mmCIF file of C-alpha atoms in Angstrom:
data_model
loop_
_atom_site.group_PDB
_atom_site.id
_atom_site.type_symbol
_atom_site.label_atom_id
_atom_site.label_comp_id
_atom_site.label_asym_id
_atom_site.label_seq_id
_atom_site.Cartn_x
_atom_site.Cartn_y
_atom_site.Cartn_z
ATOM 1 C CA MET A 1 0.117 -0.073 0.004
ATOM 2 C CA ARG A 2 1.175 3.283 -0.957
ATOM 3 C CA THR A 3 -1.298 5.386 1.095
ATOM 4 C CA VAL A 4 -3.567 4.679 3.791
ATOM 5 C CA THR A 5 -6.406 6.968 4.944
ATOM 6 C CA VAL A 6 -7.823 7.132 8.087
ATOM 7 C CA VAL A 7 -11.024 8.847 8.141
ATOM 8 C CA GLY A 8 -11.679 10.361 11.515
ATOM 9 C CA ALA A 9 -9.279 12.386 13.728
ATOM 10 C CA SER A 10 -10.564 10.781 16.835
ATOM 11 C CA LEU A 11 -9.292 8.577 19.519
ATOM 12 C CA SER A 12 -9.598 5.291 17.375
ATOM 13 C CA GLY A 13 -8.255 7.181 14.292
ATOM 14 C CA LEU A 14 -5.376 8.343 16.366
ATOM 15 C CA TYR A 15 -4.644 4.973 17.620
ATOM 16 C CA ALA A 16 -5.137 3.517 14.192
ATOM 17 C CA ALA A 17 -2.277 5.913 12.816
ATOM 18 C CA ARG A 18 -0.215 5.023 15.499
ATOM 19 C CA GLU A 19 -0.663 1.187 15.008
ATOM 20 C CA LEU A 20 0.235 1.634 11.263
ATOM 21 C CA ARG A 21 3.756 3.485 11.977
ATOM 22 C CA ALA A 22 4.216 0.594 14.776
ATOM 23 C CA GLN A 23 3.620 -2.124 12.645
ATOM 24 C CA GLY A 24 5.865 -0.994 9.890
ATOM 25 C CA TYR A 25 3.781 0.898 7.339
ATOM 26 C CA ASP A 26 5.835 3.759 6.021
ATOM 27 C CA GLY A 27 4.191 5.153 2.991
ATOM 28 C CA ARG A 28 1.879 8.143 2.737
ATOM 29 C CA LEU A 29 -0.585 8.422 5.762
ATOM 30 C CA VAL A 30 -3.679 10.828 5.713
ATOM 31 C CA VAL A 31 -5.623 11.717 8.580
ATOM 32 C CA ILE A 32 -8.961 13.486 7.752
ATOM 33 C CA GLY A 33 -11.105 14.825 10.738
ATOM 34 C CA ASP A 34 -14.576 17.076 10.379
ATOM 35 C CA GLU A 35 -13.680 18.880 13.764
ATOM 36 C CA PRO A 36 -10.630 21.799 13.445
ATOM 37 C CA HIS A 37 -9.141 19.791 16.531
ATOM 38 C CA HIS A 38 -6.372 17.148 16.455
ATOM 39 C CA PRO A 39 -7.343 14.350 18.527
ATOM 40 C CA TYR A 40 -8.346 14.891 21.961
ATOM 41 C CA ASP A 41 -9.675 12.939 25.019
ATOM 42 C CA ARG A 42 -13.642 12.936 25.124
ATOM 43 C CA PRO A 43 -14.225 11.543 28.593
ATOM 44 C CA PRO A 44 -13.131 14.496 30.789
ATOM 45 C CA LEU A 45 -15.794 16.638 28.635
ATOM 46 C CA SER A 46 -18.650 15.572 30.856
ATOM 47 C CA LYS A 47 -16.413 15.610 34.037
ATOM 48 C CA ASP A 48 -13.244 17.852 34.613
ATOM 49 C CA PHE A 49 -13.416 19.967 31.726
ATOM 50 C CA LEU A 50 -17.226 20.864 32.237
ATOM 51 C CA THR A 51 -16.441 21.940 35.821
ATOM 52 C CA GLY A 52 -13.415 23.893 35.016
ATOM 53 C CA ARG A 53 -10.894 21.713 36.726
ATOM 54 C CA ALA A 54 -9.300 20.858 33.417
ATOM 55 C CA ASP A 55 -8.518 23.136 30.095
ATOM 56 C CA GLU A 56 -8.442 22.213 26.401
ATOM 57 C CA ASN A 57 -4.499 21.666 26.330
ATOM 58 C CA GLN A 58 -4.944 18.888 28.972
ATOM 59 C CA LEU A 59 -7.093 17.144 26.577
ATOM 60 C CA ALA A 60 -4.624 16.569 23.984
ATOM 61 C CA LEU A 61 -3.735 13.093 22.975
ATOM 62 C CA THR A 62 -0.879 14.075 20.730
ATOM 63 C CA ASP A 63 1.855 16.519 20.603
ATOM 64 C CA ALA A 64 4.133 17.918 18.141
ATOM 65 C CA GLU A 65 6.983 15.368 18.553
ATOM 66 C CA GLU A 66 4.932 12.576 18.194
ATOM 67 C CA SER A 67 2.836 14.308 15.102
ATOM 68 C CA ALA A 68 6.394 14.652 13.417
ATOM 69 C CA GLU A 69 6.936 11.127 14.535
ATOM 70 C CA LEU A 70 3.905 9.928 12.557
ATOM 71 C CA ASP A 71 4.467 11.607 9.610
ATOM 72 C CA ALA A 72 1.063 12.025 8.756
ATOM 73 C CA GLU A 73 -0.970 14.439 6.544
ATOM 74 C CA TRP A 74 -3.707 15.900 8.733
ATOM 75 C CA MET A 75 -6.838 17.404 6.811
ATOM 76 C CA LEU A 76 -9.102 18.897 9.710
ATOM 77 C CA GLY A 77 -12.037 21.088 9.598
ATOM 78 C CA VAL A 78 -13.454 18.885 6.694
ATOM 79 C CA ARG A 79 -15.944 16.279 6.304
ATOM 80 C CA ALA A 80 -15.939 13.478 4.377
ATOM 81 C CA ARG A 81 -18.671 13.299 1.879
ATOM 82 C CA ALA A 82 -18.548 10.004 -0.083
ATOM 83 C CA LEU A 83 -16.502 6.913 -0.626
ATOM 84 C CA ASP A 84 -16.092 5.527 -4.210
ATOM 85 C CA ALA A 85 -14.788 1.821 -3.116
ATOM 86 C CA ARG A 86 -14.423 0.978 -6.514
ATOM 87 C CA GLY A 87 -11.956 3.794 -7.287
ATOM 88 C CA ARG A 88 -10.465 3.831 -3.895
ATOM 89 C CA THR A 89 -11.245 7.588 -3.587
ATOM 90 C CA VAL A 90 -12.604 9.380 -0.555
ATOM 91 C CA VAL A 91 -14.810 12.614 -1.574
ATOM 92 C CA LEU A 92 -14.668 15.534 1.020
ATOM 93 C CA ASP A 93 -17.188 18.014 1.440
ATOM 94 C CA ASP A 94 -14.873 20.943 -0.086
ATOM 95 C CA GLY A 95 -14.591 19.108 -3.320
ATOM 96 C CA ARG A 96 -11.179 17.732 -2.815
ATOM 97 C CA THR A 97 -10.332 13.903 -3.415
ATOM 98 C CA VAL A 98 -7.993 11.440 -1.916
ATOM 99 C CA SER A 99 -7.076 8.631 -3.478
ATOM 100 C CA THR A 100 -5.891 5.670 -1.261
ATOM 101 C CA ASP A 101 -4.978 1.966 -1.251
ATOM 102 C CA GLY A 102 -6.354 1.198 2.408
ATOM 103 C CA LEU A 103 -8.926 2.900 4.530
ATOM 104 C CA VAL A 104 -9.298 3.178 8.229
ATOM 105 C CA ILE A 105 -12.939 4.293 9.115
ATOM 106 C CA ALA A 106 -12.944 6.039 12.441
ATOM 107 C CA THR A 107 -15.562 8.734 12.104
ATOM 108 C CA GLY A 108 -17.315 8.014 15.418
ATOM 109 C CA ALA A 109 -21.013 9.102 16.118
ATOM 110 C CA ARG A 110 -22.776 11.797 16.571
ATOM 111 C CA ALA A 111 -25.517 12.840 19.405
ATOM 112 C CA ARG A 112 -28.892 12.090 18.937
ATOM 113 C CA ARG A 113 -31.300 15.112 19.330
ATOM 114 C CA LEU A 114 -34.945 15.979 20.025
ATOM 115 C CA PRO A 115 -37.372 17.984 18.080
ATOM 116 C CA GLY A 116 -37.145 21.507 18.795
ATOM 117 C CA ASP A 117 -33.666 21.542 20.321
ATOM 118 C CA ALA A 118 -32.680 24.310 18.199
ATOM 119 C CA LEU A 119 -33.797 26.639 21.295
ATOM 120 C CA ALA A 120 -31.246 28.641 23.140
ATOM 121 C CA GLY A 121 -30.139 26.663 26.106
ATOM 122 C CA VAL A 122 -30.865 23.459 24.837
ATOM 123 C CA HIS A 123 -27.454 21.331 24.517
ATOM 124 C CA THR A 124 -25.591 17.987 23.491
ATOM 125 C CA LEU A 125 -22.597 17.113 24.641
ATOM 126 C CA ARG A 126 -20.276 15.141 22.408
ATOM 127 C CA THR A 127 -17.555 17.643 21.353
ATOM 128 C CA LEU A 128 -15.018 19.774 22.553
ATOM 129 C CA ASP A 129 -16.971 22.779 20.905
ATOM 130 C CA ASP A 130 -20.289 21.167 22.547
ATOM 131 C CA ALA A 131 -18.551 21.227 25.981
ATOM 132 C CA TRP A 132 -17.152 24.695 25.481
ATOM 133 C CA ALA A 133 -20.605 26.013 24.753
ATOM 134 C CA LEU A 134 -22.412 24.002 28.112
ATOM 135 C CA ARG A 135 -19.263 25.267 30.252
ATOM 136 C CA GLU A 136 -19.776 28.694 29.422
ATOM 137 C CA GLU A 137 -23.584 28.851 30.314
ATOM 138 C CA LEU A 138 -22.781 27.008 33.482
ATOM 139 C CA THR A 139 -20.628 29.565 34.648
ATOM 140 C CA ARG A 140 -23.874 31.982 35.170
ATOM 141 C CA SER A 141 -26.071 32.406 38.262
ATOM 142 C CA PRO A 142 -27.611 28.760 39.894
ATOM 143 C CA ARG A 143 -29.696 27.650 37.234
ATOM 144 C CA ARG A 144 -32.608 24.850 36.948
ATOM 145 C CA VAL A 145 -31.064 22.131 34.799
ATOM 146 C CA VAL A 146 -32.686 18.938 33.278
ATOM 147 C CA VAL A 147 -30.854 16.384 31.766
ATOM 148 C CA ILE A 148 -32.699 14.220 29.510
ATOM 149 C CA GLY A 149 -31.402 10.737 29.513
ATOM 150 C CA GLY A 150 -29.984 8.972 32.642
ATOM 151 C CA GLY A 151 -27.039 6.992 30.669
ATOM 152 C CA PHE A 152 -23.535 7.559 31.483
ATOM 153 C CA ILE A 153 -23.173 10.733 29.781
ATOM 154 C CA GLY A 154 -26.283 12.153 31.220
ATOM 155 C CA ALA A 155 -25.516 11.128 34.683
ATOM 156 C CA GLU A 156 -21.833 12.672 34.522
ATOM 157 C CA THR A 157 -23.265 15.894 33.125
ATOM 158 C CA ALA A 158 -25.808 15.915 35.820
ATOM 159 C CA SER A 159 -23.006 15.346 38.497
ATOM 160 C CA SER A 160 -21.017 18.034 36.951
ATOM 161 C CA CYS A 161 -23.723 20.313 37.094
ATOM 162 C CA SER A 162 -24.784 19.702 40.580
ATOM 163 C CA SER A 163 -21.219 20.088 42.052
ATOM 164 C CA LEU A 164 -21.193 23.755 40.237
ATOM 165 C CA GLY A 165 -24.364 24.341 42.587
ATOM 166 C CA HIS A 166 -27.414 24.005 39.946
ATOM 167 C CA SER A 167 -30.706 22.460 40.800
ATOM 168 C CA VAL A 168 -30.432 19.360 38.336
ATOM 169 C CA THR A 169 -33.343 16.976 37.636
ATOM 170 C CA VAL A 170 -32.591 13.765 35.409
ATOM 171 C CA VAL A 171 -35.172 12.352 33.381
ATOM 172 C CA GLU A 172 -35.121 8.608 32.115
ATOM 173 C CA ALA A 173 -37.995 7.290 30.157
ATOM 174 C CA ALA A 174 -36.767 3.425 31.790
ATOM 175 C CA PRO A 175 -37.932 2.329 34.956
ATOM 176 C CA LEU A 176 -34.156 2.415 36.040
ATOM 177 C CA PRO A 177 -31.007 4.140 34.404
ATOM 178 C CA LEU A 178 -28.296 1.810 33.000
ATOM 179 C CA THR A 179 -30.278 -1.178 33.317
ATOM 180 C CA PRO A 180 -29.413 -2.625 29.859
ATOM 181 C CA HIS A 181 -25.343 -2.346 31.166
ATOM 182 C CA LEU A 182 -26.202 -3.341 34.654
ATOM 183 C CA GLY A 183 -28.945 -5.221 34.947
ATOM 184 C CA THR A 184 -31.913 -4.239 37.732
ATOM 185 C CA ASP A 185 -30.601 -4.743 40.714
ATOM 186 C CA MET A 186 -27.011 -2.836 40.263
ATOM 187 C CA ALA A 187 -29.010 -0.285 38.123
ATOM 188 C CA ALA A 188 -31.052 0.446 41.173
ATOM 189 C CA VAL A 189 -27.996 0.787 43.251
ATOM 190 C CA CYS A 190 -26.072 3.281 41.056
ATOM 191 C CA ALA A 191 -29.208 5.209 40.403
ATOM 192 C CA ALA A 192 -29.090 5.890 44.223
ATOM 193 C CA LEU A 193 -25.970 8.096 43.598
ATOM 194 C CA HIS A 194 -28.200 10.692 42.109
ATOM 195 C CA ARG A 195 -30.115 10.665 45.355
ATOM 196 C CA ARG A 196 -27.077 11.155 47.090
ATOM 197 C CA GLY A 197 -25.565 13.813 45.039
ATOM 198 C CA GLY A 198 -28.549 15.833 45.613
ATOM 199 C CA VAL A 199 -30.094 15.568 41.825
ATOM 200 C CA ASP A 200 -33.710 14.507 41.266
ATOM 201 C CA LEU A 201 -34.223 11.445 39.354
ATOM 202 C CA VAL A 202 -37.543 11.284 37.195
ATOM 203 C CA THR A 203 -37.997 7.643 35.707
ATOM 204 C CA GLY A 204 -40.722 5.949 33.945
ATOM 205 C CA THR A 205 -41.649 8.702 31.595
ATOM 206 C CA GLY A 206 -40.488 10.290 28.400
ATOM 207 C CA VAL A 207 -40.169 13.641 27.005
ATOM 208 C CA ALA A 208 -43.363 14.780 25.346
ATOM 209 C CA GLY A 209 -41.472 18.341 23.981
ATOM 210 C CA LEU A 210 -39.607 21.477 25.038
ATOM 211 C CA ARG A 211 -41.150 24.593 25.863
ATOM 212 C CA GLY A 212 -40.221 28.247 25.242
ATOM 213 C CA THR A 213 -39.992 30.436 22.226
ATOM 214 C CA LEU A 214 -36.653 31.526 21.398
ATOM 215 C CA THR A 215 -35.012 30.319 24.889
ATOM 216 C CA VAL A 216 -36.257 27.086 26.565
ATOM 217 C CA SER A 217 -38.167 27.423 29.397
ATOM 218 C CA GLY A 218 -39.369 23.930 30.373
ATOM 219 C CA VAL A 219 -39.827 20.256 29.535
ATOM 220 C CA GLU A 220 -43.021 18.771 28.793
ATOM 221 C CA LEU A 221 -43.399 14.978 29.985
ATOM 222 C CA THR A 222 -45.207 12.488 28.643
ATOM 223 C CA ASP A 223 -47.253 12.057 31.957
ATOM 224 C CA GLY A 224 -48.476 15.607 31.716
ATOM 225 C CA ARG A 225 -46.160 17.318 33.867
ATOM 226 C CA THR A 226 -43.788 20.215 33.082
ATOM 227 C CA LEU A 227 -40.264 20.507 34.660
ATOM 228 C CA PRO A 228 -39.310 24.398 34.502
ATOM 229 C CA ALA A 229 -35.815 24.642 33.049
ATOM 230 C CA ASP A 230 -33.252 27.414 31.978
ATOM 231 C CA LEU A 231 -30.943 24.696 30.687
ATOM 232 C CA VAL A 232 -31.582 21.468 28.880
ATOM 233 C CA ILE A 233 -29.008 18.827 28.188
ATOM 234 C CA VAL A 234 -30.039 16.085 25.752
ATOM 235 C CA GLY A 235 -28.019 12.808 26.624
ATOM 236 C CA ILE A 236 -30.283 10.239 24.691
ATOM 237 C CA GLY A 237 -27.446 8.274 22.900
ATOM 238 C CA ALA A 238 -25.626 8.593 19.939
ATOM 239 C CA THR A 239 -25.900 7.582 15.856
ATOM 240 C CA PRO A 240 -22.939 6.320 14.376
ATOM 241 C CA ASN A 241 -21.415 8.667 11.312
ATOM 242 C CA THR A 242 -22.469 6.481 8.355
ATOM 243 C CA SER A 243 -24.039 8.651 6.118
ATOM 244 C CA TRP A 244 -21.223 9.536 3.841
ATOM 245 C CA LEU A 245 -21.124 5.727 3.231
ATOM 246 C CA ALA A 246 -24.513 5.301 1.579
ATOM 247 C CA GLY A 247 -24.154 3.977 -1.953
ATOM 248 C CA SER A 248 -20.372 2.408 -1.117
ATOM 249 C CA ALA A 249 -20.254 -1.357 -1.085
ATOM 250 C CA LEU A 250 -20.041 -1.571 2.908
ATOM 251 C CA ALA A 251 -23.011 -3.041 4.853
ATOM 252 C CA LEU A 252 -24.488 -0.391 7.135
ATOM 253 C CA ARG A 253 -26.569 -1.305 9.985
ATOM 254 C CA ASP A 254 -26.573 1.183 12.976
ATOM 255 C CA GLY A 255 -22.790 0.984 12.153
ATOM 256 C CA VAL A 256 -20.262 -0.270 9.549
ATOM 257 C CA LEU A 257 -20.503 -3.993 9.924
ATOM 258 C CA CYS A 258 -17.346 -5.972 10.463
ATOM 259 C CA ASP A 259 -16.317 -9.004 11.041
ATOM 260 C CA ASP A 260 -14.575 -10.208 14.537
ATOM 261 C CA GLY A 261 -11.516 -8.687 13.023
ATOM 262 C CA CYS A 262 -12.824 -5.189 12.236
ATOM 263 C CA VAL A 263 -12.387 -5.878 8.503
ATOM 264 C CA THR A 264 -15.586 -5.004 6.401
ATOM 265 C CA ALA A 265 -17.041 -6.475 3.397
ATOM 266 C CA LEU A 266 -13.864 -4.946 1.576
ATOM 267 C CA PRO A 267 -10.567 -6.386 2.685
ATOM 268 C CA GLN A 268 -8.838 -3.074 2.121
ATOM 269 C CA VAL A 269 -11.309 -1.221 4.454
ATOM 270 C CA VAL A 270 -11.709 -1.530 7.903
ATOM 271 C CA ALA A 271 -13.646 0.216 11.046
ATOM 272 C CA VAL A 272 -12.772 0.839 14.388
ATOM 273 C CA GLY A 273 -14.524 2.989 17.527
ATOM 274 C CA ASP A 274 -17.805 3.940 17.857
ATOM 275 C CA VAL A 275 -18.834 3.553 14.333
ATOM 276 C CA ALA A 276 -17.759 0.049 14.027
ATOM 277 C CA ARG A 277 -20.326 -2.778 14.569
ATOM 278 C CA VAL A 278 -17.487 -5.680 15.083
ATOM 279 C CA GLY A 279 -18.674 -9.177 15.466
ATOM 280 C CA GLY A 280 -22.372 -8.108 15.712
ATOM 281 C CA VAL A 281 -21.773 -5.563 18.482
ATOM 282 C CA ARG A 282 -21.129 -1.851 18.407
ATOM 283 C CA ALA A 283 -19.315 -0.792 21.629
ATOM 284 C CA GLU A 284 -19.114 3.115 22.502
ATOM 285 C CA HIS A 285 -16.367 2.628 25.075
ATOM 286 C CA TRP A 286 -12.927 4.106 25.246
ATOM 287 C CA THR A 287 -11.364 0.714 25.687
ATOM 288 C CA SER A 288 -12.960 -0.435 22.360
ATOM 289 C CA ALA A 289 -11.783 2.743 20.581
ATOM 290 C CA THR A 290 -7.910 2.013 21.821
ATOM 291 C CA GLN A 291 -7.891 -1.646 21.321
ATOM 292 C CA GLN A 292 -9.478 -2.340 18.091
ATOM 293 C CA PRO A 293 -6.884 -0.562 16.117
ATOM 294 C CA ARG A 294 -4.171 -2.859 16.643
ATOM 295 C CA VAL A 295 -6.417 -5.752 15.125
ATOM 296 C CA ALA A 296 -7.653 -3.783 12.445
ATOM 297 C CA VAL A 297 -4.561 -2.732 10.898
ATOM 298 C CA THR A 298 -2.818 -6.051 11.281
ATOM 299 C CA ASN A 299 -5.506 -7.250 9.108
ATOM 300 C CA LEU A 300 -5.600 -4.085 6.890
ATOM 301 C CA LEU A 301 -1.948 -4.791 6.091
ATOM 302 C CA ALA A 302 -1.980 -8.456 5.824
ATOM 303 C CA GLY A 303 -5.247 -7.762 3.255
ATOM 304 C CA ARG A 304 -7.394 -10.637 5.023
ATOM 305 C CA THR A 305 -8.464 -11.447 8.634
ATOM 306 C CA VAL A 306 -5.597 -12.873 10.533
ATOM 307 C CA ALA A 307 -6.314 -11.716 13.846
ATOM 308 C CA THR A 308 -9.723 -11.025 15.986
ATOM 309 C CA ALA A 309 -10.768 -8.335 18.444
ATOM 310 C CA ASP A 310 -11.773 -10.645 21.303
ATOM 311 C CA ALA A 311 -11.047 -8.555 24.456
ATOM 312 C CA VAL A 312 -13.341 -8.486 27.528
ATOM 313 C CA PRO A 313 -15.600 -5.332 27.641
ATOM 314 C CA TYR A 314 -14.618 -2.497 29.895
ATOM 315 C CA PHE A 315 -16.040 0.525 30.876
ATOM 316 C CA TRP A 316 -16.216 3.058 33.750
ATOM 317 C CA SER A 317 -18.059 6.236 34.737
ATOM 318 C CA ASP A 318 -17.144 9.012 37.435
ATOM 319 C CA GLN A 319 -20.547 10.080 38.911
ATOM 320 C CA TYR A 320 -20.932 12.338 42.356
ATOM 321 C CA GLY A 321 -17.636 11.478 43.519
ATOM 322 C CA ALA A 322 -17.846 7.699 42.849
ATOM 323 C CA ARG A 323 -15.841 5.691 40.495
ATOM 324 C CA ILE A 324 -17.990 2.702 38.660
ATOM 325 C CA GLN A 325 -16.071 0.163 36.928
ATOM 326 C CA PHE A 326 -17.390 -2.685 34.870
ATOM 327 C CA ALA A 327 -15.900 -5.516 32.719
ATOM 328 C CA GLY A 328 -17.390 -8.528 31.212
ATOM 329 C CA ARG A 329 -20.750 -9.458 29.147
ATOM 330 C CA ARG A 330 -23.698 -9.421 31.438
ATOM 331 C CA GLY A 331 -26.559 -11.756 30.243
ATOM 332 C CA ASP A 332 -30.251 -11.096 31.692
ATOM 333 C CA GLY A 333 -30.301 -14.433 33.354
ATOM 334 C CA ASP A 334 -27.119 -13.909 35.080
ATOM 335 C CA THR A 335 -27.435 -14.025 38.992
ATOM 336 C CA VAL A 336 -25.545 -11.145 40.832
ATOM 337 C CA ARG A 337 -23.824 -10.978 44.367
ATOM 338 C CA ILE A 338 -21.770 -8.521 46.114
ATOM 339 C CA THR A 339 -18.564 -10.166 47.399
ATOM 340 C CA GLU A 340 -16.795 -7.275 48.956
ATOM 341 C CA GLY A 341 -18.402 -4.074 50.714
ATOM 342 C CA GLU A 342 -21.721 -3.441 51.297
ATOM 343 C CA LEU A 343 -24.910 -1.243 50.566
ATOM 344 C CA SER A 344 -26.356 1.475 52.790
ATOM 345 C CA ASP A 345 -29.895 2.426 52.114
ATOM 346 C CA GLY A 346 -29.666 0.930 48.609
ATOM 347 C CA ALA A 347 -26.520 2.976 48.064
ATOM 348 C CA PRO A 348 -22.967 1.998 48.137
ATOM 349 C CA ALA A 349 -21.706 2.348 51.562
ATOM 350 C CA GLU A 350 -18.450 4.116 52.639
ATOM 351 C CA GLY A 351 -15.585 2.262 50.614
ATOM 352 C CA GLY A 352 -17.749 0.834 48.073
ATOM 353 C CA PHE A 353 -18.357 -2.636 46.705
ATOM 354 C CA LEU A 354 -17.550 -5.281 44.108
ATOM 355 C CA ALA A 355 -20.249 -7.486 42.751
ATOM 356 C CA ARG A 356 -20.037 -10.400 40.674
ATOM 357 C CA TYR A 357 -22.361 -11.462 37.869
ATOM 358 C CA GLU A 358 -22.781 -15.200 37.341
ATOM 359 C CA ARG A 359 -24.049 -17.866 35.381
ATOM 360 C CA ASN A 360 -23.810 -21.926 35.928
ATOM 361 C CA GLY A 361 -21.170 -21.425 38.524
ATOM 362 C CA ARG A 362 -18.947 -19.090 36.191
ATOM 363 C CA THR A 363 -18.481 -15.411 36.866
ATOM 364 C CA THR A 364 -19.593 -13.675 33.689
ATOM 365 C CA ALA A 365 -18.794 -9.809 34.621
ATOM 366 C CA VAL A 366 -17.598 -8.133 37.280
ATOM 367 C CA LEU A 367 -18.755 -4.353 38.985
ATOM 368 C CA ALA A 368 -17.157 -2.127 41.263
ATOM 369 C CA VAL A 369 -18.162 1.214 42.924
ATOM 370 C CA ASP A 370 -14.692 2.768 44.314
ATOM 371 C CA ARG A 371 -13.102 -0.483 44.637
ATOM 372 C CA PRO A 372 -10.519 0.022 42.129
ATOM 373 C CA ARG A 373 -8.006 -2.583 42.937
ATOM 374 C CA PRO A 374 -10.181 -5.485 43.850
ATOM 375 C CA PHE A 375 -11.842 -4.765 40.479
ATOM 376 C CA MET A 376 -8.822 -5.080 38.608
ATOM 377 C CA ARG A 377 -8.094 -8.404 40.165
ATOM 378 C CA ALA A 378 -11.360 -9.309 39.562
ATOM 379 C CA ARG A 379 -11.221 -8.031 35.869
ATOM 380 C CA ARG A 380 -7.636 -9.935 35.244
ATOM 381 C CA GLU A 381 -9.263 -13.273 36.528
ATOM 382 C CA LEU A 382 -12.574 -12.726 34.093
ATOM 383 C CA THR A 383 -9.954 -12.309 31.363
ATOM 384 C CA ARG A 384 -8.010 -15.299 31.969
ATOM 385 C CA GLU A 385 -11.191 -17.404 32.392
ATOM 386 C CA THR A 386 -12.434 -15.947 29.283
ATOM 387 C CA ALA A 387 -9.596 -16.974 27.335
ATOM 388 C CA VAL A 388 -9.679 -20.567 28.748
ATOM 389 C CA ALA A 389 -13.302 -20.981 28.157
ATOM 390 C CA ALA A 390 -12.768 -19.665 24.353
ATOM 391 C CA THR A 391 -9.658 -22.317 23.984
ATOM 392 C CA GLY A 392 -12.038 -25.166 25.526
ATOM 393 C CA GLU A 393 -8.975 -26.061 27.700
#
């Protein structure tokens, strides 16, 4: 390959560029990004950056020295518009084209939006520019904040807003937030963190619409209530950025469909990160974005799938001063038991706890709140057991 192009100057895109050089590729390397920024770390956007404890320069994932070592052509602030797979050409919004022999798709995902969210005071939190806009509003006098969606982004943002002295309500359509990730029992425990943090949690009702003329003034719920709001943050998930791939030979279904090695229907095209549906799963987690590129680049340079991405899933979240960590693959029929620590009034007691999810006598996943060292030991055990089970030994 004389030219390899990475579309997406994201965390996974940067890791792919690093892997290309680390695995011996010495040809032309092009990195295309729709944002004007070089790759930056997104997890702090809803936490330390939003509260002002971290600034933009602390989010940077690369520096001048590494950029020189990568020897990449950075094309930032321009969006990929189309892929001509037959001609192996990426078409950009500004009319330019990039001919390439290999392609890494790392375009990530964009925040889902609500009808009427063009009102002033309505925000999403996905990009650095989103975070800057929201951070500026949060520096004003105490406000009534409504966070729509109790997932990780919603919970972390609610926590940050509360720590800044704002009155916060979280609206979650499901009976409990995070149930798909943690199961009912542990979701209830983590929901208690909202109450402990002084945040109102409204569950089991959806959003009917937003009130306001030019500026948002309230959130109408499907149960007939209206929550007054000076600021609304929409955290209802993300949609993979695949529209530019419409009409290409790639299979698209809530992401770019890949095999277990991140390889698409075209062997010269791989996908990584939030945009990639690898082996039937699209995982929007930091660890997936950093682990998939090694396997993807190996297969891209080999021209076929010779390695698979089979790491045990892992994610973490910081909410209300608590660190939540989870690893494994939880199933609906799993039982869960707390093996270290305890609960107090349904919430994690001081010192946190460690819980194990089990099925047929085998641990399938582990969850910890404020128990980092025991969690890391349990995670290593789970990784070893999963590897043994996979080999059938």
